[in-house]
Coordinates of C-alpha atoms in Angstrom, one line a residue:
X1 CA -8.6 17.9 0.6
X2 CA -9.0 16.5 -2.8
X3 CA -6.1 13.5 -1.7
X4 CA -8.2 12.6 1.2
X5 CA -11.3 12.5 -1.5
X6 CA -9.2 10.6 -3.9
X7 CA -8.1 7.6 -1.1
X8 CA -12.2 7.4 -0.5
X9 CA -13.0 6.7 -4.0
X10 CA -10.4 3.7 -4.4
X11 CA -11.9 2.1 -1.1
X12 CA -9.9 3.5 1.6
X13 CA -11.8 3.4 4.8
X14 CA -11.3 6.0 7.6
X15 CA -8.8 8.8 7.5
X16 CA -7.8 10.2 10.7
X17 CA -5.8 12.7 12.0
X18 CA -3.2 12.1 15.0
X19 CA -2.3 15.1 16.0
X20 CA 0.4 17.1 19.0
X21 CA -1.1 20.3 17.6
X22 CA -4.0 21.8 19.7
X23 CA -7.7 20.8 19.6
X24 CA -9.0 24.0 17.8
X25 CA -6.4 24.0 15.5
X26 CA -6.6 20.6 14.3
X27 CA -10.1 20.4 14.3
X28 CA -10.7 23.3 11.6
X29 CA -8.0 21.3 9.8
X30 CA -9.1 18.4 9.7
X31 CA -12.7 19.6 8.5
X32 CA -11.5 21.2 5.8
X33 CA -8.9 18.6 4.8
X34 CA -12.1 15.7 4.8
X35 CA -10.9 14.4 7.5
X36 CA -13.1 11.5 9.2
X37 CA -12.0 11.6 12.8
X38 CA -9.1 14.0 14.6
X39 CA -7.4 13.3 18.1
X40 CA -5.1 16.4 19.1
X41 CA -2.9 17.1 21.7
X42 CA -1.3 13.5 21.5
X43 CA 2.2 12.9 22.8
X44 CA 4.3 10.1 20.7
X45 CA 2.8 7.3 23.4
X46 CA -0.7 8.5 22.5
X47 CA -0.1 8.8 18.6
X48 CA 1.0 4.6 19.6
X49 CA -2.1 3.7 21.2
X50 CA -4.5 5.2 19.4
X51 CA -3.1 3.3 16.3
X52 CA -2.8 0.2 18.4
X53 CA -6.8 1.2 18.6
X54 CA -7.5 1.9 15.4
X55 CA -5.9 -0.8 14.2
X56 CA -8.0 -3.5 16.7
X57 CA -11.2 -2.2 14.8
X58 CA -10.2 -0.9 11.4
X59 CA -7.6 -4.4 10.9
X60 CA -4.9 -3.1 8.6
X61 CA -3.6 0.7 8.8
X62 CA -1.5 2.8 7.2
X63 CA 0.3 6.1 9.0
X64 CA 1.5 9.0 6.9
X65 CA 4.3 10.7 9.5
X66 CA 6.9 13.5 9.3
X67 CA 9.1 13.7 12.4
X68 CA 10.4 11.7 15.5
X69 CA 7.1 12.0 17.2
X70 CA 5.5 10.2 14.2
X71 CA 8.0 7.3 14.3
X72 CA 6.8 4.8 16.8
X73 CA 3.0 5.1 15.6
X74 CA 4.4 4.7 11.9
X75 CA 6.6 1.0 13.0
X76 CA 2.9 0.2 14.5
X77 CA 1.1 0.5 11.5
X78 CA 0.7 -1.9 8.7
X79 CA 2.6 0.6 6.3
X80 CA 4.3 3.7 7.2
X81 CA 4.8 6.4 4.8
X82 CA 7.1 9.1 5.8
X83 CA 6.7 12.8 4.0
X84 CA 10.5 12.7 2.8
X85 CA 12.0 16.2 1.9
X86 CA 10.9 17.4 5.5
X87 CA 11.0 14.7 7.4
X88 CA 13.3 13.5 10.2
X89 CA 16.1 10.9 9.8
X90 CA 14.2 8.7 12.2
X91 CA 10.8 8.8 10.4
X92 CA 12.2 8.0 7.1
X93 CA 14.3 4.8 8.8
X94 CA 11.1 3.8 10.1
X95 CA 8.7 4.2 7.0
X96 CA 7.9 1.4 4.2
X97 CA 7.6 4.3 1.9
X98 CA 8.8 7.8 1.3
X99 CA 7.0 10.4 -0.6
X100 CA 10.2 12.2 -1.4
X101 CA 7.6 15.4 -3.3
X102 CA 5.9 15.6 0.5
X103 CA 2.8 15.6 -1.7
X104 CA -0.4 13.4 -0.1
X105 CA -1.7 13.4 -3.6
X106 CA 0.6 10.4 -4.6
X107 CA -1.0 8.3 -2.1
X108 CA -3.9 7.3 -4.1
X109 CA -1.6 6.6 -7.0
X110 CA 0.4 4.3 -4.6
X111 CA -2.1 2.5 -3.2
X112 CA -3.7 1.8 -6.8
X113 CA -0.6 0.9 -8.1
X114 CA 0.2 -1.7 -5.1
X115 CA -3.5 -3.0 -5.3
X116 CA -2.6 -3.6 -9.1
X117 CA 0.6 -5.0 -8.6
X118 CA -0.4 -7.7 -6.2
X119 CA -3.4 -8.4 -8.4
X120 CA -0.8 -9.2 -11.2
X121 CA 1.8 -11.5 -9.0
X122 CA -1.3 -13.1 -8.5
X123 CA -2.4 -13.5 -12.1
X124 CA 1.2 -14.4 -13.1
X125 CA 1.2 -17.3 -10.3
X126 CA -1.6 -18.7 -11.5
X127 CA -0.5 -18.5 -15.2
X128 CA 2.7 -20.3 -14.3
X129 CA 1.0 -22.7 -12.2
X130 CA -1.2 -23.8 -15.0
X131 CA 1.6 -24.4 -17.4
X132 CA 3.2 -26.3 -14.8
X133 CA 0.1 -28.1 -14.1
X134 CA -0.1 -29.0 -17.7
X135 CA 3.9 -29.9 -18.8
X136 CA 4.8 -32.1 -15.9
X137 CA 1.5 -34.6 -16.6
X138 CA 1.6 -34.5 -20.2
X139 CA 5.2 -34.8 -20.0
X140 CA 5.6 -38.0 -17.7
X141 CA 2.9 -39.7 -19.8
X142 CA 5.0 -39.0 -23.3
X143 CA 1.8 -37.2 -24.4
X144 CA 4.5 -34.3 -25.1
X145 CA 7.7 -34.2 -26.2
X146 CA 10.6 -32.3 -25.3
X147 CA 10.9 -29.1 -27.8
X148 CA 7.2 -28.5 -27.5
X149 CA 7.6 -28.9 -23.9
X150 CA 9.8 -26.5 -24.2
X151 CA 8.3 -24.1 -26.3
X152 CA 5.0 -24.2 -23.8
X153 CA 7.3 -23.3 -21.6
X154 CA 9.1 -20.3 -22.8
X155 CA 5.6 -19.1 -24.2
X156 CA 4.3 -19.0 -20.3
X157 CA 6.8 -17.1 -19.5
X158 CA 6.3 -14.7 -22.3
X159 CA 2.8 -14.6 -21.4
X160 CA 3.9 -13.9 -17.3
X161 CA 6.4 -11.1 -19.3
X162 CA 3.8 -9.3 -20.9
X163 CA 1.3 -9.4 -18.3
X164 CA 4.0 -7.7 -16.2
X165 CA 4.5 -5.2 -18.3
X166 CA 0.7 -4.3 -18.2
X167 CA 1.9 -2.2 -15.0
X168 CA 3.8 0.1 -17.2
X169 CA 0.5 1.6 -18.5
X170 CA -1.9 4.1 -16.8

């Protein structure tokens, strides 16, 4: 599917498909989805192991889940992500994130969005550091005084503002 394509391009490793449903049937889904690897015929114990495994030699994992069978595999993984409209109570009280559309095509966006988000806590850590770094010296040697302390200050904080607000465009 073009979501699984998508999750490729921005660096997501594997995607694999845990599965109660049949072999046959989820195999011929998961080839046409893109999928790299399919288990089937897993009971809610198995869907918990083989993320247990996956996540021993993949390190962090995320589980997209719908229902109570999903649920125990999803508070195992790094992130769960419940589908929302047609998911079960239990899988949405279990999931980091809902995808209230129930359309895998926002998971790209999400993971993009998170990867730029952290990128800019980051950035604005470092910016306020540096001003930090720079008042509380400068300050305690009288090499600055207090309004343009100040006014160093406030224009850090500006400058962590509009970096922030960065995330507001596409």
């Amino acid at each position: 599917s073009e979501a699984i394509q998508q999750l490729k391009q921005i660096g997501i490793g594997q995607v694999v498909m845990l599965t109660g449903d049949n072999e046959g049937t989820a195999k011929a889904i998961a080839k046409e989805a893109g999928v790299d690897a399919c288990f089937a015929r897993l009971l809610p114990d198995d869907k918990l192991q083989k993320v247990k495994e996956l996540r021993k030699i993949n390190g962090g994992i995320a589980m997209v889940g719908d229902g109570i069978n999903d649920a125990p595999a999803m508070a195992m993984a790094d992130l769960g992500i419940a589908m929302g409209a047609a998911g079960t109570d239990v899988a949405l009280e279990t999931a980091d994130i809902a995808l209230m559309s129930d359309d895998l095509s926002k998971l790209p966006v999400v993971f993009t969005l998170s990867r730029r988000t952290v990128r800019n806590i980051r950035q604005n850590i470092i910016i306020s550091l540096a001003v930090i770094a720079f008042l509380v010296p400068a300050a305690l040697a009288g090499w600055i005084g207090m309004v343009p302390g100040l006014l160093i200050n406030e224009a850090g904080g500006l400058a962590v503002i509009v970096n922030g607000l960065r995330l507001l465009k596409k």
